[in-house]
GROMACS .gro file of C-alpha atoms in nm:
model
  458
    1UNK     CA    1  13.790   1.646  -9.019
    2UNK     CA    2  13.538   1.809  -9.252
    3UNK     CA    3  13.699   1.991  -9.543
    4UNK     CA    4  13.518   2.204  -9.796
    5UNK     CA    5  13.535   2.481 -10.051
    6UNK     CA    6  13.287   2.757 -10.127
    7UNK     CA    7  13.238   3.039 -10.375
    8UNK     CA    8  12.998   3.212 -10.133
    9UNK     CA    9  13.127   3.173  -9.777
   10UNK     CA   10  13.436   3.339  -9.634
   11UNK     CA   11  13.736   3.144  -9.502
   12UNK     CA   12  13.626   3.220  -9.145
   13UNK     CA   13  13.280   3.074  -9.211
   14UNK     CA   14  13.435   2.765  -9.367
   15UNK     CA   15  13.655   2.713  -9.062
   16UNK     CA   16  13.351   2.753  -8.836
   17UNK     CA   17  13.157   2.495  -9.033
   18UNK     CA   18  13.452   2.255  -9.034
   19UNK     CA   19  13.473   2.262  -8.653
   20UNK     CA   20  13.097   2.258  -8.598
   21UNK     CA   21  12.941   1.979  -8.390
   22UNK     CA   22  12.627   1.910  -8.187
   23UNK     CA   23  12.767   2.076  -7.877
   24UNK     CA   24  12.826   2.407  -8.052
   25UNK     CA   25  12.571   2.682  -7.995
   26UNK     CA   26  12.601   2.877  -8.317
   27UNK     CA   27  12.433   3.216  -8.310
   28UNK     CA   28  12.283   3.373  -8.618
   29UNK     CA   29  12.303   3.707  -8.435
   30UNK     CA   30  12.652   3.847  -8.488
   31UNK     CA   31  12.733   4.167  -8.298
   32UNK     CA   32  13.038   4.384  -8.368
   33UNK     CA   33  13.168   4.658  -8.143
   34UNK     CA   34  13.414   4.944  -8.165
   35UNK     CA   35  13.667   4.904  -7.879
   36UNK     CA   36  13.422   4.833  -7.594
   37UNK     CA   37  13.281   4.512  -7.446
   38UNK     CA   38  12.941   4.490  -7.275
   39UNK     CA   39  12.809   4.275  -6.991
   40UNK     CA   40  12.480   4.200  -7.166
   41UNK     CA   41  12.649   4.067  -7.483
   42UNK     CA   42  12.899   3.784  -7.452
   43UNK     CA   43  12.943   3.496  -7.696
   44UNK     CA   44  12.853   3.667  -8.023
   45UNK     CA   45  13.045   3.994  -7.964
   46UNK     CA   46  13.345   4.069  -8.187
   47UNK     CA   47  13.548   4.374  -8.087
   48UNK     CA   48  13.764   4.591  -8.316
   49UNK     CA   49  14.046   4.792  -8.157
   50UNK     CA   50  14.056   5.066  -8.422
   51UNK     CA   51  13.849   5.193  -8.714
   52UNK     CA   52  14.072   5.033  -8.979
   53UNK     CA   53  14.027   4.691  -8.818
   54UNK     CA   54  13.653   4.753  -8.779
   55UNK     CA   55  13.611   4.839  -9.149
   56UNK     CA   56  13.803   4.525  -9.247
   57UNK     CA   57  13.581   4.311  -9.022
   58UNK     CA   58  13.260   4.466  -9.152
   59UNK     CA   59  13.358   4.421  -9.517
   60UNK     CA   60  13.409   4.048  -9.463
   61UNK     CA   61  13.105   4.005  -9.236
   62UNK     CA   62  12.786   3.817  -9.325
   63UNK     CA   63  12.459   4.001  -9.382
   64UNK     CA   64  12.231   4.100  -9.098
   65UNK     CA   65  12.480   4.187  -8.824
   66UNK     CA   66  12.457   4.453  -8.554
   67UNK     CA   67  12.725   4.713  -8.480
   68UNK     CA   68  12.762   4.896  -8.149
   69UNK     CA   69  12.923   5.237  -8.189
   70UNK     CA   70  12.998   5.441  -7.873
   71UNK     CA   71  12.982   5.820  -7.900
   72UNK     CA   72  13.357   5.834  -7.820
   73UNK     CA   73  13.425   5.741  -8.183
   74UNK     CA   74  13.373   6.106  -8.279
   75UNK     CA   75  13.716   6.184  -8.136
   76UNK     CA   76  13.877   5.975  -8.413
   77UNK     CA   77  14.014   6.137  -8.734
   78UNK     CA   78  13.738   6.268  -8.961
   79UNK     CA   79  13.873   6.080  -9.265
   80UNK     CA   80  13.848   5.745  -9.082
   81UNK     CA   81  13.494   5.819  -8.967
   82UNK     CA   82  13.395   5.921  -9.321
   83UNK     CA   83  13.517   5.589  -9.459
   84UNK     CA   84  13.321   5.399  -9.193
   85UNK     CA   85  13.003   5.601  -9.256
   86UNK     CA   86  13.034   5.541  -9.632
   87UNK     CA   87  13.052   5.166  -9.571
   88UNK     CA   88  12.753   5.170  -9.335
   89UNK     CA   89  12.550   5.380  -9.579
   90UNK     CA   90  12.589   5.105  -9.839
   91UNK     CA   91  12.527   4.818  -9.597
   92UNK     CA   92  12.161   4.871  -9.507
   93UNK     CA   93  12.158   4.521  -9.352
   94UNK     CA   94  12.381   4.636  -9.061
   95UNK     CA   95  12.182   4.747  -8.756
   96UNK     CA   96  12.385   5.041  -8.620
   97UNK     CA   97  12.337   5.092  -8.245
   98UNK     CA   98  12.479   5.428  -8.139
   99UNK     CA   99  12.547   5.435  -7.764
  100UNK     CA  100  12.563   5.759  -7.567
  101UNK     CA  101  12.502   6.119  -7.673
  102UNK     CA  102  12.344   6.182  -8.011
  103UNK     CA  103  12.604   6.215  -8.288
  104UNK     CA  104  12.707   6.563  -8.399
  105UNK     CA  105  12.766   6.448  -8.757
  106UNK     CA  106  12.499   6.396  -9.021
  107UNK     CA  107  12.464   6.051  -9.179
  108UNK     CA  108  12.239   5.872  -9.427
  109UNK     CA  109  12.252   5.540  -9.242
  110UNK     CA  110  11.906   5.387  -9.283
  111UNK     CA  111  11.918   5.136  -8.993
  112UNK     CA  112  12.046   5.376  -8.724
  113UNK     CA  113  11.920   5.327  -8.365
  114UNK     CA  114  12.015   5.560  -8.079
  115UNK     CA  115  12.067   5.393  -7.738
  116UNK     CA  116  12.085   5.633  -7.445
  117UNK     CA  117  12.250   5.386  -7.205
  118UNK     CA  118  12.357   5.022  -7.179
  119UNK     CA  119  12.016   4.908  -7.054
  120UNK     CA  120  11.854   5.066  -7.359
  121UNK     CA  121  12.121   4.897  -7.573
  122UNK     CA  122  12.032   4.557  -7.424
  123UNK     CA  123  11.663   4.611  -7.506
  124UNK     CA  124  11.739   4.702  -7.867
  125UNK     CA  125  11.974   4.405  -7.909
  126UNK     CA  126  11.703   4.169  -7.778
  127UNK     CA  127  11.442   4.316  -8.013
  128UNK     CA  128  11.681   4.285  -8.308
  129UNK     CA  129  11.759   3.919  -8.225
  130UNK     CA  130  11.390   3.830  -8.204
  131UNK     CA  131  11.322   3.997  -8.537
  132UNK     CA  132  11.610   3.811  -8.700
  133UNK     CA  133  11.489   3.479  -8.557
  134UNK     CA  134  11.140   3.531  -8.702
  135UNK     CA  135  11.283   3.619  -9.043
  136UNK     CA  136  11.505   3.309  -9.051
  137UNK     CA  137  11.227   3.071  -8.948
  138UNK     CA  138  10.986   3.212  -9.209
  139UNK     CA  139  11.252   3.199  -9.481
  140UNK     CA  140  11.349   2.842  -9.391
  141UNK     CA  141  10.990   2.714  -9.398
  142UNK     CA  142  10.932   2.857  -9.750
  143UNK     CA  143  11.273   2.792  -9.908
  144UNK     CA  144  11.266   2.573 -10.222
  145UNK     CA  145  11.521   2.287 -10.205
  146UNK     CA  146  11.589   1.974 -10.410
  147UNK     CA  147  11.791   1.692 -10.252
  148UNK     CA  148  11.940   1.429 -10.484
  149UNK     CA  149  12.016   1.107 -10.298
  150UNK     CA  150  11.958   0.733 -10.310
  151UNK     CA  151  11.620   0.620 -10.175
  152UNK     CA  152  11.773   0.429  -9.884
  153UNK     CA  153  11.925   0.751  -9.745
  154UNK     CA  154  11.617   0.972  -9.783
  155UNK     CA  155  11.479   0.916  -9.431
  156UNK     CA  156  11.807   1.023  -9.266
  157UNK     CA  157  11.810   1.361  -9.438
  158UNK     CA  158  11.434   1.407  -9.407
  159UNK     CA  159  11.454   1.375  -9.029
  160UNK     CA  160  11.738   1.629  -9.008
  161UNK     CA  161  11.557   1.878  -9.233
  162UNK     CA  162  11.229   1.846  -9.042
  163UNK     CA  163  11.412   1.908  -8.715
  164UNK     CA  164  11.556   2.240  -8.834
  165UNK     CA  165  11.228   2.361  -8.989
  166UNK     CA  166  11.310   2.309  -9.358
  167UNK     CA  167  10.973   2.208  -9.502
  168UNK     CA  168  10.979   2.273  -9.878
  169UNK     CA  169  11.216   1.990  -9.984
  170UNK     CA  170  11.171   1.777 -10.297
  171UNK     CA  171  11.356   1.442 -10.279
  172UNK     CA  172  11.485   1.290 -10.605
  173UNK     CA  173  11.707   0.999 -10.703
  174UNK     CA  174  11.919   0.963 -11.018
  175UNK     CA  175  11.630   0.811 -11.217
  176UNK     CA  176  11.381   1.091 -11.145
  177UNK     CA  177  11.626   1.383 -11.142
  178UNK     CA  178  11.615   1.496 -11.507
  179UNK     CA  179  11.237   1.472 -11.540
  180UNK     CA  180  11.142   1.631 -11.206
  181UNK     CA  181  11.419   1.877 -11.116
  182UNK     CA  182  11.229   2.198 -11.197
  183UNK     CA  183  11.387   2.526 -11.084
  184UNK     CA  184  11.487   2.501 -10.718
  185UNK     CA  185  11.667   2.782 -10.536
  186UNK     CA  186  11.906   2.532 -10.377
  187UNK     CA  187  12.026   2.199 -10.518
  188UNK     CA  188  12.183   1.954 -10.269
  189UNK     CA  189  12.362   1.657 -10.426
  190UNK     CA  190  12.482   1.341 -10.254
  191UNK     CA  191  12.782   1.258 -10.474
  192UNK     CA  192  12.745   0.889 -10.386
  193UNK     CA  193  12.393   0.866 -10.529
  194UNK     CA  194  12.361   0.547 -10.734
  195UNK     CA  195  12.349   0.615 -11.108
  196UNK     CA  196  12.423   0.989 -11.075
  197UNK     CA  197  12.565   1.152 -11.391
  198UNK     CA  198  12.674   1.487 -11.247
  199UNK     CA  199  12.812   1.644 -11.565
  200UNK     CA  200  12.496   1.561 -11.761
  201UNK     CA  201  12.276   1.719 -11.493
  202UNK     CA  202  12.490   2.035 -11.483
  203UNK     CA  203  12.470   2.061 -11.861
  204UNK     CA  204  12.092   2.022 -11.847
  205UNK     CA  205  12.065   2.307 -11.596
  206UNK     CA  206  12.294   2.524 -11.809
  207UNK     CA  207  12.088   2.455 -12.122
  208UNK     CA  208  11.777   2.564 -11.930
  209UNK     CA  209  11.958   2.883 -11.822
  210UNK     CA  210  11.909   2.796 -11.454
  211UNK     CA  211  12.193   2.830 -11.203
  212UNK     CA  212  12.082   2.741 -10.849
  213UNK     CA  213  12.310   2.751 -10.547
  214UNK     CA  214  12.465   2.406 -10.498
  215UNK     CA  215  12.578   2.199 -10.197
  216UNK     CA  216  12.751   1.864 -10.252
  217UNK     CA  217  12.849   1.604  -9.995
  218UNK     CA  218  12.977   1.248  -9.975
  219UNK     CA  219  13.222   1.030  -9.787
  220UNK     CA  220  13.494   1.081 -10.045
  221UNK     CA  221  13.864   1.183 -10.040
  222UNK     CA  222  13.918   1.557  -9.998
  223UNK     CA  223  14.090   1.589 -10.336
  224UNK     CA  224  13.787   1.436 -10.510
  225UNK     CA  225  13.557   1.684 -10.334
  226UNK     CA  226  13.784   1.971 -10.433
  227UNK     CA  227  13.791   1.860 -10.796
  228UNK     CA  228  13.410   1.837 -10.791
  229UNK     CA  229  13.389   2.189 -10.652
  230UNK     CA  230  13.616   2.315 -10.932
  231UNK     CA  231  13.403   2.140 -11.194
  232UNK     CA  232  13.077   2.290 -11.063
  233UNK     CA  233  13.219   2.638 -11.004
  234UNK     CA  234  13.379   2.652 -11.349
  235UNK     CA  235  13.040   2.564 -11.497
  236UNK     CA  236  12.908   2.892 -11.357
  237UNK     CA  237  12.718   2.767 -11.052
  238UNK     CA  238  12.749   2.937 -10.710
  239UNK     CA  239  12.869   2.674 -10.461
  240UNK     CA  240  12.775   2.707 -10.096
  241UNK     CA  241  12.983   2.408  -9.986
  242UNK     CA  242  13.140   2.079 -10.096
  243UNK     CA  243  13.166   1.845  -9.796
  244UNK     CA  244  13.360   1.521  -9.762
  245UNK     CA  245  13.122   1.379  -9.502
  246UNK     CA  246  12.746   1.341  -9.454
  247UNK     CA  247  12.622   1.646  -9.256
  248UNK     CA  248  12.424   1.588  -8.937
  249UNK     CA  249  12.136   1.805  -8.815
  250UNK     CA  250  12.367   2.061  -8.654
  251UNK     CA  251  12.584   2.100  -8.964
  252UNK     CA  252  12.277   2.136  -9.187
  253UNK     CA  253  12.151   2.412  -8.960
  254UNK     CA  254  12.490   2.585  -8.977
  255UNK     CA  255  12.484   2.566  -9.357
  256UNK     CA  256  12.138   2.719  -9.384
  257UNK     CA  257  12.222   2.989  -9.131
  258UNK     CA  258  12.528   3.077  -9.339
  259UNK     CA  259  12.325   3.082  -9.660
  260UNK     CA  260  12.057   3.297  -9.499
  261UNK     CA  261  12.301   3.554  -9.363
  262UNK     CA  262  12.533   3.560  -9.664
  263UNK     CA  263  12.289   3.555  -9.956
  264UNK     CA  264  11.923   3.597  -9.869
  265UNK     CA  265  11.900   3.814  -9.559
  266UNK     CA  266  11.952   4.126  -9.769
  267UNK     CA  267  11.592   4.080  -9.895
  268UNK     CA  268  11.433   4.071  -9.555
  269UNK     CA  269  11.610   4.339  -9.352
  270UNK     CA  270  11.483   4.634  -9.556
  271UNK     CA  271  11.155   4.688  -9.374
  272UNK     CA  272  11.126   5.047  -9.495
  273UNK     CA  273  11.242   5.210  -9.820
  274UNK     CA  274  11.576   5.383  -9.821
  275UNK     CA  275  11.565   5.762  -9.804
  276UNK     CA  276  11.909   5.801  -9.956
  277UNK     CA  277  11.776   5.866 -10.306
  278UNK     CA  278  11.978   5.878 -10.624
  279UNK     CA  279  12.295   6.074 -10.692
  280UNK     CA  280  12.318   6.286 -11.005
  281UNK     CA  281  12.608   6.260 -11.248
  282UNK     CA  282  12.673   6.606 -11.395
  283UNK     CA  283  12.874   6.685 -11.706
  284UNK     CA  284  13.049   7.008 -11.603
  285UNK     CA  285  13.117   7.143 -11.952
  286UNK     CA  286  12.764   7.077 -12.079
  287UNK     CA  287  12.599   7.172 -11.746
  288UNK     CA  288  12.355   6.881 -11.774
  289UNK     CA  289  12.262   6.570 -11.577
  290UNK     CA  290  12.384   6.268 -11.771
  291UNK     CA  291  12.293   5.985 -11.534
  292UNK     CA  292  12.126   5.896 -11.207
  293UNK     CA  293  12.337   5.680 -10.978
  294UNK     CA  294  12.093   5.452 -10.793
  295UNK     CA  295  12.255   5.368 -10.460
  296UNK     CA  296  12.241   5.018 -10.316
  297UNK     CA  297  11.922   4.999 -10.110
  298UNK     CA  298  11.692   5.181 -10.351
  299UNK     CA  299  11.409   4.956 -10.462
  300UNK     CA  300  11.279   4.920 -10.815
  301UNK     CA  301  10.974   5.137 -10.746
  302UNK     CA  302  11.193   5.427 -10.635
  303UNK     CA  303  11.418   5.392 -10.938
  304UNK     CA  304  11.127   5.372 -11.181
  305UNK     CA  305  10.995   5.700 -11.034
  306UNK     CA  306  11.312   5.891 -11.132
  307UNK     CA  307  11.281   6.143 -11.419
  308UNK     CA  308  11.293   5.990 -11.766
  309UNK     CA  309  11.427   6.145 -12.086
  310UNK     CA  310  11.586   6.034 -12.412
  311UNK     CA  311  11.938   6.109 -12.287
  312UNK     CA  312  11.930   6.015 -11.917
  313UNK     CA  313  12.109   5.694 -11.814
  314UNK     CA  314  12.069   5.493 -11.493
  315UNK     CA  315  12.366   5.349 -11.304
  316UNK     CA  316  12.258   5.041 -11.107
  317UNK     CA  317  12.474   4.908 -10.825
  318UNK     CA  318  12.587   4.547 -10.878
  319UNK     CA  319  12.471   4.459 -10.526
  320UNK     CA  320  12.118   4.569 -10.619
  321UNK     CA  321  12.122   4.341 -10.923
  322UNK     CA  322  12.230   4.052 -10.701
  323UNK     CA  323  11.950   4.139 -10.457
  324UNK     CA  324  11.686   4.139 -10.731
  325UNK     CA  325  11.803   3.816 -10.895
  326UNK     CA  326  11.905   3.593 -10.602
  327UNK     CA  327  11.789   3.261 -10.742
  328UNK     CA  328  12.088   3.207 -10.969
  329UNK     CA  329  12.266   3.400 -11.240
  330UNK     CA  330  12.077   3.426 -11.568
  331UNK     CA  331  12.248   3.510 -11.894
  332UNK     CA  332  12.010   3.782 -12.005
  333UNK     CA  333  11.851   4.003 -11.741
  334UNK     CA  334  11.905   4.342 -11.903
  335UNK     CA  335  11.569   4.361 -12.082
  336UNK     CA  336  11.378   4.216 -11.788
  337UNK     CA  337  11.537   4.469 -11.553
  338UNK     CA  338  11.476   4.759 -11.793
  339UNK     CA  339  11.109   4.663 -11.817
  340UNK     CA  340  11.076   4.652 -11.437
  341UNK     CA  341  11.253   4.989 -11.399
  342UNK     CA  342  11.054   5.151 -11.679
  343UNK     CA  343  11.350   5.259 -11.892
  344UNK     CA  344  11.534   5.172 -12.212
  345UNK     CA  345  11.764   4.869 -12.182
  346UNK     CA  346  12.035   5.067 -12.362
  347UNK     CA  347  12.027   5.329 -12.084
  348UNK     CA  348  12.126   5.089 -11.804
  349UNK     CA  349  12.482   5.094 -11.669
  350UNK     CA  350  12.634   4.911 -11.373
  351UNK     CA  351  12.859   5.007 -11.082
  352UNK     CA  352  13.091   4.765 -10.903
  353UNK     CA  353  13.316   4.781 -10.597
  354UNK     CA  354  13.632   4.578 -10.528
  355UNK     CA  355  13.675   4.428 -10.877
  356UNK     CA  356  13.988   4.249 -10.754
  357UNK     CA  357  13.753   4.010 -10.569
  358UNK     CA  358  13.558   3.909 -10.881
  359UNK     CA  359  13.669   3.573 -11.021
  360UNK     CA  360  13.770   3.587 -11.387
  361UNK     CA  361  13.604   3.247 -11.436
  362UNK     CA  362  13.267   3.362 -11.297
  363UNK     CA  363  12.946   3.426 -11.489
  364UNK     CA  364  12.942   3.777 -11.339
  365UNK     CA  365  13.279   3.864 -11.493
  366UNK     CA  366  13.162   3.728 -11.829
  367UNK     CA  367  12.852   3.945 -11.798
  368UNK     CA  368  13.063   4.256 -11.739
  369UNK     CA  369  13.271   4.184 -12.049
  370UNK     CA  370  12.958   4.133 -12.260
  371UNK     CA  371  12.811   4.454 -12.116
  372UNK     CA  372  13.113   4.655 -12.230
  373UNK     CA  373  13.097   4.497 -12.576
  374UNK     CA  374  12.746   4.640 -12.623
  375UNK     CA  375  12.854   4.985 -12.494
  376UNK     CA  376  12.710   4.953 -12.144
  377UNK     CA  377  12.925   5.149 -11.900
  378UNK     CA  378  13.088   4.973 -11.606
  379UNK     CA  379  13.167   5.213 -11.320
  380UNK     CA  380  13.421   5.132 -11.049
  381UNK     CA  381  13.358   5.310 -10.720
  382UNK     CA  382  13.681   5.363 -10.520
  383UNK     CA  383  13.657   5.455 -10.151
  384UNK     CA  384  14.019   5.492 -10.037
  385UNK     CA  385  14.380   5.500 -10.157
  386UNK     CA  386  14.416   5.130 -10.073
  387UNK     CA  387  14.184   5.056 -10.365
  388UNK     CA  388  14.387   5.247 -10.628
  389UNK     CA  389  14.495   4.933 -10.813
  390UNK     CA  390  14.643   5.015 -11.153
  391UNK     CA  391  14.635   4.649 -11.262
  392UNK     CA  392  14.254   4.667 -11.259
  393UNK     CA  393  14.266   4.954 -11.509
  394UNK     CA  394  14.462   4.735 -11.751
  395UNK     CA  395  14.289   4.401 -11.703
  396UNK     CA  396  13.927   4.470 -11.605
  397UNK     CA  397  13.646   4.597 -11.833
  398UNK     CA  398  13.576   4.925 -11.649
  399UNK     CA  399  13.480   5.236 -11.845
  400UNK     CA  400  13.461   5.494 -11.565
  401UNK     CA  401  13.605   5.538 -11.216
  402UNK     CA  402  13.417   5.721 -10.938
  403UNK     CA  403  13.644   5.867 -10.670
  404UNK     CA  404  13.499   5.893 -10.318
  405UNK     CA  405  13.447   6.230 -10.150
  406UNK     CA  406  13.769   6.196  -9.950
  407UNK     CA  407  13.976   6.116 -10.261
  408UNK     CA  408  13.802   6.393 -10.457
  409UNK     CA  409  13.880   6.651 -10.187
  410UNK     CA  410  14.239   6.525 -10.176
  411UNK     CA  411  14.253   6.584 -10.551
  412UNK     CA  412  14.153   6.948 -10.498
  413UNK     CA  413  14.378   7.012 -10.195
  414UNK     CA  414  14.686   6.828 -10.322
  415UNK     CA  415  14.689   6.471 -10.452
  416UNK     CA  416  14.939   6.208 -10.342
  417UNK     CA  417  15.183   6.050 -10.586
  418UNK     CA  418  14.978   5.731 -10.571
  419UNK     CA  419  14.661   5.913 -10.679
  420UNK     CA  420  14.842   6.105 -10.954
  421UNK     CA  421  14.993   5.785 -11.091
  422UNK     CA  422  14.649   5.623 -11.090
  423UNK     CA  423  14.500   5.919 -11.283
  424UNK     CA  424  14.779   5.896 -11.540
  425UNK     CA  425  14.724   5.523 -11.587
  426UNK     CA  426  14.349   5.579 -11.628
  427UNK     CA  427  14.410   5.837 -11.901
  428UNK     CA  428  14.640   5.595 -12.084
  429UNK     CA  429  14.366   5.330 -12.073
  430UNK     CA  430  14.104   5.588 -12.187
  431UNK     CA  431  13.904   5.541 -11.868
  432UNK     CA  432  13.696   5.838 -11.753
  433UNK     CA  433  13.739   5.977 -11.401
  434UNK     CA  434  13.448   6.114 -11.197
  435UNK     CA  435  13.481   6.314 -10.874
  436UNK     CA  436  13.234   6.309 -10.585
  437UNK     CA  437  13.189   6.686 -10.549
  438UNK     CA  438  12.914   6.945 -10.585
  439UNK     CA  439  12.908   7.103 -10.932
  440UNK     CA  440  13.036   7.461 -10.948
  441UNK     CA  441  13.259   7.681 -11.164
  442UNK     CA  442  13.548   7.655 -10.918
  443UNK     CA  443  13.511   7.276 -10.906
  444UNK     CA  444  13.510   7.258 -11.286
  445UNK     CA  445  13.827   7.468 -11.310
  446UNK     CA  446  14.011   7.263 -11.046
  447UNK     CA  447  13.914   6.927 -11.198
  448UNK     CA  448  13.995   7.040 -11.552
  449UNK     CA  449  14.364   7.030 -11.453
  450UNK     CA  450  14.330   6.651 -11.434
  451UNK     CA  451  14.105   6.611 -11.738
  452UNK     CA  452  13.796   6.540 -11.526
  453UNK     CA  453  13.472   6.676 -11.670
  454UNK     CA  454  13.207   6.501 -11.458
  455UNK     CA  455  13.105   6.496 -11.091
  456UNK     CA  456  12.858   6.289 -10.893
  457UNK     CA  457  12.655   6.467 -10.627
  458UNK     CA  458  12.320   6.480 -10.452
   0.00000   0.00000   0.00000
């Protein structure tokens, strides 16, 4: 039985990898559907019975999936549909295939494809699969990898890598590792390599401010592999997998498919620039724009074209930062990013979602703390009542909270006790609240009752 841990893959992906063998026919093309099944799509189809289940599945899904949405979904409650649309707007990697009559609602979903009937749906699914296959093969042939292993095992791994199309591999042993490591995107380590001093090599990478994704393997007890994972992860390195066996060709392919879909596919799916644009953060009392909120999916060229002034700030989504710096976490990217975006480094803020999922031992969490210490703002975007976690207000370095449109409208119409309690806790922690509403005098008067003086709007 193969056992492993990962700081990148989900539990479901780990279970899939653990049960993977040569007879499995793993598909990189994951298709999700709302309620319905389809004759033309069989093995890879995952069906959700309601919108809540669908949203949960999509939030834990890998990158580069397809979603079939029948027109019957418009009969569902508007609040549920709004939450789904918000998620899809921020997941530009999801190919949304709308089946049936054109939707009556307006959306800003960038990868939206209308399918008039099931035959048209089949054609679009086939085209999407072929496109994804080409992207994976190109990525795999160019991907920079270092494998650390004893010389007598090199040929085994070389054959497996050649068979799956992984061409750019540099093979090192313990003697040549320190001198020839360089800056790979992925570092694969055979823990049974003769003469390997793992801690020394991790320290060397840390001193060079280079944090590649890491895979380790070896025929070792599971508790030793788990302890090794903890050591590497606590040193700040993202770990794709720690395996207690030697992977065969099929398992290597599964690992690279998982890495491609989970980490790197986000770079390749955006074939055209997003048209969503930036939101504006208005200060209602001053009647001025204080910041531009740059939604996930905007590229650096679009952001650099936004208006510049001495007082305007730019809120960058954390997912965008992870997209732009995929080759490992670096300690200091603020000045580099500011230079690329054409703005002052002191005018850059960051927005996160689901802070409860961020490990307190991670480099990312440390970066957020350091950002707050130098007066960078950390915004927390909340989509639904389920995310109103008061513990985050007390224990996480957020400066501002952005309420979604649905929560903002609820605030105007009549807030729940849960929302009111959250607002009270935020005031006690001196955390600013921002509503997602259009600026107006009536909006300003209504929000003033809760001490809110800013809104975010197109």
